[in-house]
mmCIF file of C-alpha atoms and ligand atoms in Angstrom:
data_model
loop_
_atom_site.group_PDB
_atom_site.id
_atom_site.type_symbol
_atom_site.label_atom_id
_atom_site.label_comp_id
_atom_site.label_asym_id
_atom_site.label_seq_id
_atom_site.Cartn_x
_atom_site.Cartn_y
_atom_site.Cartn_z
ATOM 1 C CA MET A 1 -12.982 23.738 0.845
ATOM 2 C CA ALA A 2 -12.548 19.995 1.370
ATOM 3 C CA HIS A 3 -11.726 17.505 -1.383
ATOM 4 C CA LEU A 4 -11.182 13.788 -1.898
ATOM 5 C CA LEU A 5 -7.970 13.647 -3.910
ATOM 6 C CA ASP A 6 -6.318 10.396 -2.826
ATOM 7 C CA ILE A 7 -5.997 8.017 0.120
ATOM 8 C CA GLU A 8 -2.522 9.248 1.095
ATOM 9 C CA ARG A 9 -4.008 12.485 2.476
ATOM 10 C CA LEU A 10 -6.425 10.684 4.822
ATOM 11 C CA ASN A 11 -5.789 9.336 8.284
ATOM 12 C CA ALA A 12 -7.237 6.135 9.738
ATOM 13 C CA ASP A 13 -9.767 7.960 11.952
ATOM 14 C CA THR A 14 -11.233 9.839 8.995
ATOM 15 C CA ILE A 15 -11.463 6.694 6.878
ATOM 16 C CA LEU A 16 -13.164 4.722 9.654
ATOM 17 C CA GLN A 17 -15.591 7.599 10.401
ATOM 18 C CA TRP A 18 -16.623 7.788 6.752
ATOM 19 C CA ILE A 19 -17.119 4.017 6.582
ATOM 20 C CA GLU A 20 -19.220 4.147 9.747
ATOM 21 C CA ARG A 21 -21.316 6.939 8.250
ATOM 22 C CA ALA A 22 -21.801 4.980 5.018
ATOM 23 C CA LEU A 23 -22.941 1.959 7.040
ATOM 24 C CA TYR A 24 -25.342 4.197 8.972
ATOM 25 C CA PHE A 25 -26.885 5.430 5.711
ATOM 26 C CA LYS A 26 -27.128 1.860 4.438
ATOM 27 C CA HIS A 27 -28.843 0.463 7.518
ATOM 28 C CA SER A 28 -30.938 3.421 8.717
ATOM 29 C CA ARG A 29 -31.971 4.914 5.362
ATOM 30 C CA GLN A 30 -31.827 8.306 7.127
ATOM 31 C CA PHE A 31 -30.090 10.947 5.024
ATOM 32 C CA PRO A 32 -29.437 14.677 5.426
ATOM 33 C CA LYS A 33 -30.615 16.924 2.586
ATOM 34 C CA PHE A 34 -28.462 19.479 0.816
ATOM 35 C CA ASN A 35 -31.188 21.060 -1.285
ATOM 36 C CA GLY A 36 -29.981 23.849 -3.545
ATOM 37 C CA LYS A 37 -26.489 22.336 -3.960
ATOM 38 C CA ALA A 38 -25.407 20.972 -7.312
ATOM 39 C CA MET A 39 -22.872 18.376 -8.480
ATOM 40 C CA VAL A 40 -21.472 17.760 -11.940
ATOM 41 C CA ASN A 41 -19.728 14.569 -13.105
ATOM 42 C CA LEU A 42 -16.810 15.359 -15.427
ATOM 43 C CA PHE A 43 -15.986 11.933 -16.816
ATOM 44 C CA TYR A 44 -13.390 11.743 -19.590
ATOM 45 C CA GLU A 45 -13.169 7.951 -19.371
ATOM 46 C CA ASN A 46 -15.971 5.421 -19.506
ATOM 47 C CA SER A 47 -17.668 4.361 -16.309
ATOM 48 C CA THR A 48 -20.768 2.597 -15.075
ATOM 49 C CA ARG A 49 -20.326 2.027 -11.329
ATOM 50 C CA THR A 50 -18.515 5.187 -10.267
ATOM 51 C CA ARG A 51 -20.474 7.600 -12.395
ATOM 52 C CA VAL A 52 -23.922 6.220 -11.615
ATOM 53 C CA SER A 53 -23.227 5.736 -7.912
ATOM 54 C CA PHE A 54 -21.912 9.285 -7.478
ATOM 55 C CA GLU A 55 -25.026 10.548 -9.259
ATOM 56 C CA TRP A 56 -27.386 8.405 -7.203
ATOM 57 C CA ALA A 57 -25.563 9.301 -3.974
ATOM 58 C CA ALA A 58 -25.870 13.013 -4.710
ATOM 59 C CA LYS A 59 -29.559 12.709 -5.584
ATOM 60 C CA ARG A 60 -30.282 10.830 -2.376
ATOM 61 C CA LEU A 61 -28.712 13.736 -0.493
ATOM 62 C CA GLY A 62 -30.948 16.222 -2.275
ATOM 63 C CA LEU A 63 -28.333 17.662 -4.643
ATOM 64 C CA ASP A 64 -29.137 18.469 -8.235
ATOM 65 C CA VAL A 65 -26.916 16.524 -10.599
ATOM 66 C CA ILE A 66 -26.072 18.445 -13.737
ATOM 67 C CA HIS A 67 -25.671 16.388 -16.885
ATOM 68 C CA TRP A 68 -22.390 17.060 -18.667
ATOM 69 C CA ASP A 69 -20.887 15.246 -21.626
ATOM 70 C CA SER A 70 -17.438 16.105 -22.954
ATOM 71 C CA ALA A 71 -18.405 15.146 -26.518
ATOM 72 C CA ALA A 72 -21.358 17.563 -26.461
ATOM 73 C CA SER A 73 -19.617 20.356 -24.533
ATOM 74 C CA SER A 74 -17.855 23.507 -25.692
ATOM 75 C CA GLU A 75 -14.538 21.725 -25.142
ATOM 76 C CA GLN A 76 -15.142 20.455 -28.659
ATOM 77 C CA LYS A 77 -14.851 24.118 -29.757
ATOM 78 C CA GLY A 78 -11.504 24.508 -28.020
ATOM 79 C CA GLU A 79 -12.509 25.497 -24.505
ATOM 80 C CA THR A 80 -10.052 24.238 -21.875
ATOM 81 C CA LEU A 81 -11.017 22.065 -18.931
ATOM 82 C CA GLU A 82 -9.996 24.937 -16.645
ATOM 83 C CA ASP A 83 -12.408 27.295 -18.440
ATOM 84 C CA THR A 84 -15.094 24.615 -18.284
ATOM 85 C CA VAL A 85 -14.654 24.304 -14.519
ATOM 86 C CA GLN A 86 -14.648 28.090 -14.042
ATOM 87 C CA THR A 87 -17.808 28.355 -16.143
ATOM 88 C CA LEU A 88 -19.608 25.710 -14.097
ATOM 89 C CA ILE A 89 -18.466 27.303 -10.827
ATOM 90 C CA ALA A 90 -19.826 30.642 -12.068
ATOM 91 C CA MET A 91 -23.224 28.963 -12.436
ATOM 92 C CA GLY A 92 -23.081 27.965 -8.764
ATOM 93 C CA ILE A 93 -22.027 24.326 -9.021
ATOM 94 C CA GLU A 94 -20.092 23.381 -5.891
ATOM 95 C CA VAL A 95 -19.255 19.699 -6.228
ATOM 96 C CA PHE A 96 -17.157 18.261 -9.061
ATOM 97 C CA THR A 97 -16.301 14.623 -9.634
ATOM 98 C CA LEU A 98 -13.525 14.047 -12.149
ATOM 99 C CA ARG A 99 -12.321 10.967 -14.001
ATOM 100 C CA HIS A 100 -9.443 11.649 -16.359
ATOM 101 C CA LYS A 101 -6.510 9.723 -17.778
ATOM 102 C CA GLU A 102 -4.083 12.584 -17.045
ATOM 103 C CA GLU A 103 -2.478 11.772 -13.726
ATOM 104 C CA GLY A 104 -2.508 14.572 -11.188
ATOM 105 C CA LEU A 105 -4.931 16.743 -13.152
ATOM 106 C CA ILE A 106 -7.375 16.734 -10.243
ATOM 107 C CA LEU A 107 -4.607 17.924 -7.922
ATOM 108 C CA ARG A 108 -3.998 20.916 -10.173
ATOM 109 C CA LEU A 109 -7.709 21.722 -10.425
ATOM 110 C CA ALA A 110 -8.097 21.512 -6.650
ATOM 111 C CA GLU A 111 -5.094 23.816 -6.277
ATOM 112 C CA GLN A 112 -6.512 26.306 -8.769
ATOM 113 C CA PHE A 113 -10.222 26.241 -7.892
ATOM 114 C CA GLY A 114 -10.267 24.518 -4.514
ATOM 115 C CA GLN A 115 -11.488 27.611 -2.650
ATOM 116 C CA GLN A 116 -14.636 27.718 -4.763
ATOM 117 C CA ALA A 117 -15.630 24.088 -5.214
ATOM 118 C CA HIS A 118 -15.180 20.581 -3.808
ATOM 119 C CA PHE A 119 -13.322 18.072 -5.992
ATOM 120 C CA LEU A 120 -13.865 14.325 -5.766
ATOM 121 C CA ASN A 121 -11.432 11.984 -7.482
ATOM 122 C CA ALA A 122 -13.408 9.434 -9.529
ATOM 123 C CA GLY A 123 -10.343 7.926 -11.223
ATOM 124 C CA ASP A 124 -6.999 9.650 -11.774
ATOM 125 C CA GLY A 125 -5.055 7.930 -14.556
ATOM 126 C CA GLN A 126 -3.259 4.914 -13.137
ATOM 127 C CA ARG A 127 -2.547 6.814 -9.904
ATOM 128 C CA ALA A 128 -5.596 6.832 -7.696
ATOM 129 C CA HIS A 129 -9.199 5.757 -7.272
ATOM 130 C CA PRO A 130 -9.813 6.622 -3.620
ATOM 131 C CA SER A 131 -13.588 6.193 -3.448
ATOM 132 C CA GLN A 132 -13.127 2.633 -4.781
ATOM 133 C CA ALA A 133 -10.602 1.844 -2.034
ATOM 134 C CA LEU A 134 -12.990 3.218 0.585
ATOM 135 C CA LEU A 135 -15.935 1.147 -0.606
ATOM 136 C CA ASP A 136 -13.662 -1.907 -0.786
ATOM 137 C CA ALA A 137 -12.613 -1.375 2.831
ATOM 138 C CA MET A 138 -16.254 -0.891 3.824
ATOM 139 C CA THR A 139 -17.119 -4.215 2.203
ATOM 140 C CA ILE A 140 -14.246 -6.124 3.805
ATOM 141 C CA LEU A 141 -14.834 -4.680 7.278
ATOM 142 C CA ALA A 142 -18.543 -5.547 7.149
ATOM 143 C CA HIS A 143 -17.572 -9.232 6.925
ATOM 144 C CA LYS A 144 -14.164 -9.344 8.609
ATOM 145 C CA PRO A 145 -13.744 -6.467 11.070
ATOM 146 C CA LYS A 146 -10.188 -7.245 12.216
ATOM 147 C CA LEU A 147 -8.186 -5.959 9.260
ATOM 148 C CA SER A 148 -4.915 -6.437 11.112
ATOM 149 C CA GLU A 149 -5.511 -10.209 11.170
ATOM 150 C CA LEU A 150 -6.328 -10.620 7.481
ATOM 151 C CA LYS A 151 -4.351 -11.928 4.547
ATOM 152 C CA ILE A 152 -5.534 -9.923 1.554
ATOM 153 C CA VAL A 153 -4.544 -10.850 -1.980
ATOM 154 C CA VAL A 154 -4.791 -8.582 -5.016
ATOM 155 C CA LEU A 155 -4.526 -10.609 -8.201
ATOM 156 C CA GLY A 156 -4.029 -9.329 -11.728
ATOM 157 C CA ASP A 157 -2.692 -6.318 -13.566
ATOM 158 C CA ILE A 158 -1.312 -4.358 -10.605
ATOM 159 C CA ARG A 159 1.026 -2.100 -12.576
ATOM 160 C CA HIS A 160 -1.696 -0.235 -14.446
ATOM 161 C CA SER A 161 -4.292 -0.272 -11.700
ATOM 162 C CA ARG A 162 -5.311 2.899 -9.870
ATOM 163 C CA VAL A 163 -7.557 0.618 -7.784
ATOM 164 C CA ALA A 164 -4.521 -1.365 -6.594
ATOM 165 C CA ASN A 165 -2.570 1.827 -5.881
ATOM 166 C CA SER A 166 -5.276 3.354 -3.706
ATOM 167 C CA PHE A 167 -5.993 0.014 -2.061
ATOM 168 C CA GLN A 168 -2.324 -0.398 -1.079
ATOM 169 C CA CYS A 169 -2.370 3.065 0.502
ATOM 170 C CA LEU A 170 -5.553 2.228 2.361
ATOM 171 C CA CYS A 171 -4.114 -1.059 3.665
ATOM 172 C CA GLN A 172 -1.078 0.871 4.840
ATOM 173 C CA THR A 173 -3.138 3.533 6.638
ATOM 174 C CA LEU A 174 -5.427 0.961 8.273
ATOM 175 C CA GLN A 175 -2.511 -1.443 8.870
ATOM 176 C CA ALA A 176 -3.934 -4.541 7.169
ATOM 177 C CA GLY A 177 -2.248 -7.727 8.385
ATOM 178 C CA GLU A 178 -0.762 -9.048 5.147
ATOM 179 C CA LEU A 179 -1.196 -7.652 1.656
ATOM 180 C CA VAL A 180 0.048 -9.811 -1.207
ATOM 181 C CA MET A 181 -0.057 -8.592 -4.787
ATOM 182 C CA VAL A 182 0.264 -11.353 -7.326
ATOM 183 C CA SER A 183 0.753 -10.816 -11.026
ATOM 184 C CA PRO A 184 3.007 -11.815 -13.897
ATOM 185 C CA PRO A 185 6.363 -9.987 -13.649
ATOM 186 C CA ILE A 186 5.492 -7.712 -16.559
ATOM 187 C CA TRP A 187 2.455 -6.347 -14.678
ATOM 188 C CA GLN A 188 4.085 -5.976 -11.291
ATOM 189 C CA PRO A 189 4.105 -2.439 -9.884
ATOM 190 C CA LYS A 190 7.103 -0.168 -10.308
ATOM 191 C CA THR A 191 6.313 1.520 -6.991
ATOM 192 C CA LEU A 192 5.076 -0.307 -3.923
ATOM 193 C CA HIS A 193 3.192 1.478 -1.118
ATOM 194 C CA TYR A 194 2.522 -1.522 1.100
ATOM 195 C CA GLY A 195 2.688 -5.312 1.139
ATOM 196 C CA ARG A 196 4.696 -7.616 -1.074
ATOM 197 C CA VAL A 197 4.628 -8.683 -4.706
ATOM 198 C CA THR A 198 4.944 -12.194 -6.108
ATOM 199 C CA ASP A 199 4.164 -14.184 -9.221
ATOM 200 C CA ASP A 200 3.450 -17.322 -7.179
ATOM 201 C CA VAL A 201 -0.344 -17.595 -7.231
ATOM 202 C CA ASP A 202 -0.484 -20.712 -5.067
ATOM 203 C CA ASP A 203 1.604 -19.127 -2.325
ATOM 204 C CA ALA A 204 -0.473 -15.946 -2.475
ATOM 205 C CA LEU A 205 -3.874 -17.657 -2.350
ATOM 206 C CA SER A 206 -2.919 -20.084 0.408
ATOM 207 C CA ASP A 207 -5.089 -19.266 3.475
ATOM 208 C CA ALA A 208 -6.210 -15.937 2.011
ATOM 209 C CA ASP A 209 -9.097 -14.152 3.756
ATOM 210 C CA VAL A 210 -9.839 -11.841 0.830
ATOM 211 C CA VAL A 211 -9.010 -12.145 -2.865
ATOM 212 C CA MET A 212 -9.486 -9.065 -5.002
ATOM 213 C CA CYS A 213 -9.258 -9.822 -8.695
ATOM 214 C CA LEU A 214 -8.383 -7.016 -11.120
ATOM 215 C CA ARG A 215 -9.338 -6.526 -14.730
ATOM 216 C CA VAL A 216 -6.796 -7.061 -17.497
ATOM 217 C CA GLN A 217 -6.645 -3.454 -18.676
ATOM 218 C CA ASN A 218 -5.803 -3.882 -22.335
ATOM 219 C CA GLU A 219 -6.376 -0.181 -22.989
ATOM 220 C CA ARG A 220 -3.561 0.785 -20.595
ATOM 221 C CA LEU A 221 -0.864 -1.657 -21.710
ATOM 222 C CA GLY A 222 2.305 -0.107 -23.091
ATOM 223 C CA THR A 223 4.675 -1.476 -25.702
ATOM 224 C CA GLY A 224 5.778 -4.994 -24.780
ATOM 225 C CA GLU A 225 3.303 -5.265 -21.923
ATOM 226 C CA ALA A 226 0.628 -7.319 -23.705
ATOM 227 C CA LEU A 227 0.203 -10.917 -22.611
ATOM 228 C CA ASP A 228 -1.476 -13.770 -24.417
ATOM 229 C CA VAL A 229 -4.913 -14.179 -22.812
ATOM 230 C CA GLN A 230 -4.744 -17.972 -22.683
ATOM 231 C CA ALA A 231 -1.281 -17.897 -21.110
ATOM 232 C CA TYR A 232 -2.514 -15.406 -18.521
ATOM 233 C CA ARG A 233 -5.601 -17.496 -17.804
ATOM 234 C CA LYS A 234 -3.570 -20.664 -17.365
ATOM 235 C CA ASP A 235 -1.310 -19.169 -14.700
ATOM 236 C CA PHE A 236 -3.298 -16.363 -13.068
ATOM 237 C CA ALA A 237 -7.080 -16.528 -13.627
ATOM 238 C CA LEU A 238 -9.199 -16.846 -10.499
ATOM 239 C CA THR A 239 -10.840 -20.233 -10.978
ATOM 240 C CA ALA A 240 -12.866 -22.298 -8.508
ATOM 241 C CA LEU A 241 -9.976 -24.758 -8.267
ATOM 242 C CA ARG A 242 -7.452 -22.061 -7.382
ATOM 243 C CA LEU A 243 -9.813 -20.478 -4.878
ATOM 244 C CA LYS A 244 -9.898 -23.732 -2.883
ATOM 245 C CA GLN A 245 -6.443 -22.807 -1.534
ATOM 246 C CA ALA A 246 -7.920 -19.812 0.282
ATOM 247 C CA LYS A 247 -9.777 -19.921 3.600
ATOM 248 C CA LYS A 248 -13.234 -21.511 3.612
ATOM 249 C CA ASP A 249 -14.901 -18.140 4.255
ATOM 250 C CA VAL A 250 -12.793 -16.193 1.741
ATOM 251 C CA LEU A 251 -14.317 -13.062 0.222
ATOM 252 C CA VAL A 252 -14.022 -12.715 -3.558
ATOM 253 C CA MET A 253 -13.939 -9.116 -4.761
ATOM 254 C CA HIS A 254 -13.580 -7.330 -8.073
ATOM 255 C CA PRO A 255 -13.862 -3.566 -8.614
ATOM 256 C CA GLY A 256 -15.391 -4.165 -12.034
ATOM 257 C CA PRO A 257 -15.902 -4.090 -14.864
ATOM 258 C CA MET A 258 -15.114 -7.811 -15.104
ATOM 259 C CA ASN A 259 -13.805 -9.731 -18.062
ATOM 260 C CA ARG A 260 -15.499 -13.047 -17.346
ATOM 261 C CA GLY A 261 -13.452 -15.965 -18.591
ATOM 262 C CA VAL A 262 -10.277 -13.883 -18.591
ATOM 263 C CA GLU A 263 -9.188 -12.831 -15.091
ATOM 264 C CA ILE A 264 -12.120 -14.466 -13.272
ATOM 265 C CA ASP A 265 -14.457 -17.362 -14.026
ATOM 266 C CA SER A 266 -18.205 -16.864 -13.844
ATOM 267 C CA ASP A 267 -18.720 -19.565 -11.234
ATOM 268 C CA VAL A 268 -16.353 -17.646 -8.948
ATOM 269 C CA ALA A 269 -17.716 -14.176 -9.796
ATOM 270 C CA ASP A 270 -21.271 -15.367 -9.112
ATOM 271 C CA GLY A 271 -20.380 -17.929 -6.458
ATOM 272 C CA GLU A 272 -21.034 -18.152 -2.716
ATOM 273 C CA HIS A 273 -17.863 -16.248 -1.778
ATOM 274 C CA SER A 274 -18.471 -13.321 -4.095
ATOM 275 C CA VAL A 275 -19.210 -9.874 -2.623
ATOM 276 C CA ILE A 276 -18.806 -8.135 -5.968
ATOM 277 C CA LEU A 277 -22.353 -6.803 -6.136
ATOM 278 C CA GLU A 278 -22.145 -5.827 -2.475
ATOM 279 C CA GLN A 279 -19.136 -3.692 -3.431
ATOM 280 C CA VAL A 280 -21.290 -2.011 -6.065
ATOM 281 C CA ASN A 281 -24.105 -1.399 -3.594
ATOM 282 C CA ASN A 282 -21.709 -0.089 -0.927
ATOM 283 C CA GLY A 283 -20.358 2.333 -3.498
ATOM 284 C CA VAL A 284 -23.546 4.368 -3.333
ATOM 285 C CA TRP A 285 -23.550 4.606 0.498
ATOM 286 C CA MET A 286 -19.831 5.326 0.619
ATOM 287 C CA ARG A 287 -20.118 8.097 -1.938
ATOM 288 C CA MET A 288 -23.016 9.593 0.020
ATOM 289 C CA ALA A 289 -20.777 9.709 3.078
ATOM 290 C CA LEU A 290 -18.040 11.383 1.031
ATOM 291 C CA ILE A 291 -20.297 14.045 -0.470
ATOM 292 C CA GLU A 292 -21.754 14.793 2.954
ATOM 293 C CA ALA A 293 -18.312 15.030 4.550
ATOM 294 C CA LEU A 294 -17.090 17.463 1.923
ATOM 295 C CA LEU A 295 -20.189 19.661 2.067
ATOM 296 C CA GLN A 296 -20.018 19.852 5.856
ATOM 297 C CA THR A 297 -16.373 20.910 5.948
HETATM 298 N N1 CP B 301 -14.696 0.254 -10.448
HETATM 299 C C1 CP B 301 -14.921 1.195 -11.367
HETATM 300 O O1 CP B 301 -14.312 2.268 -11.353
HETATM 301 O O2 CP B 301 -15.892 0.877 -12.275
HETATM 302 P P1 CP B 301 -16.411 1.845 -13.431
HETATM 303 O O3 CP B 301 -15.286 2.020 -14.403
HETATM 304 O O4 CP B 301 -17.611 1.131 -14.027
HETATM 305 O O5 CP B 301 -16.796 3.154 -12.785
#
């Protein structure tokens, strides 16, 4: 059965077909129905956008969405995640979304149970968040279709960001023109998939077509990786003044959730260049396209 595990396993044609399908759903409001199929969201980390949009996407496609809550499940009595998945498969559930802090767990589950169910990665530790990268690409391409001519900047805590990881892979597969990741040295990535890394915000933002701001992920910082918020703000926050260095039609993005007044100012997040809520909206259509693609394979 087909799965969405990460961006690395996808080719450009597949990515562009899925984006086209998501745009078709968005503009036509014509959807296929998969009545009788069921999806369960296994979320072991908090979420608003990903969890709700996967649920809404599945419901729009006629799937039943089964409520599941780790804190109220038999895992609290010692049942393993593997036994949980087997149990849910035995009930006839075919589609699983998983968000978990353990990197690669979804790869193991897909290996073990992938003949019986579809697995969708909804956030894999700091490694991957492929559906986010796909909806980000959908949003950029809707405004600026020639990716190969764009300067795209990712600003913030790159090292701990699964969003940045998947986005780098996507930019590589779709051959984005220039990808610049800008962050303080302590939050620069240990592994680079595509683009370049700098701590020079002014150089990065100069003539940028797209600026994607990332959350300061305090919950993921290791020993010695914490930065003083005011020091970070002074040098790296996306302010209206800094944004003036970018192109006049720059797109401002943020995967959310945002820390207003930390990595991004409210007048930028809510300003004329912001497509942040469009990203959220596109997330539903993109996840519909993903669920459909998996169920049809
Ligand atoms: N972008 C993102 O994954 O947001 P949530 O944590 O709200 O799902």
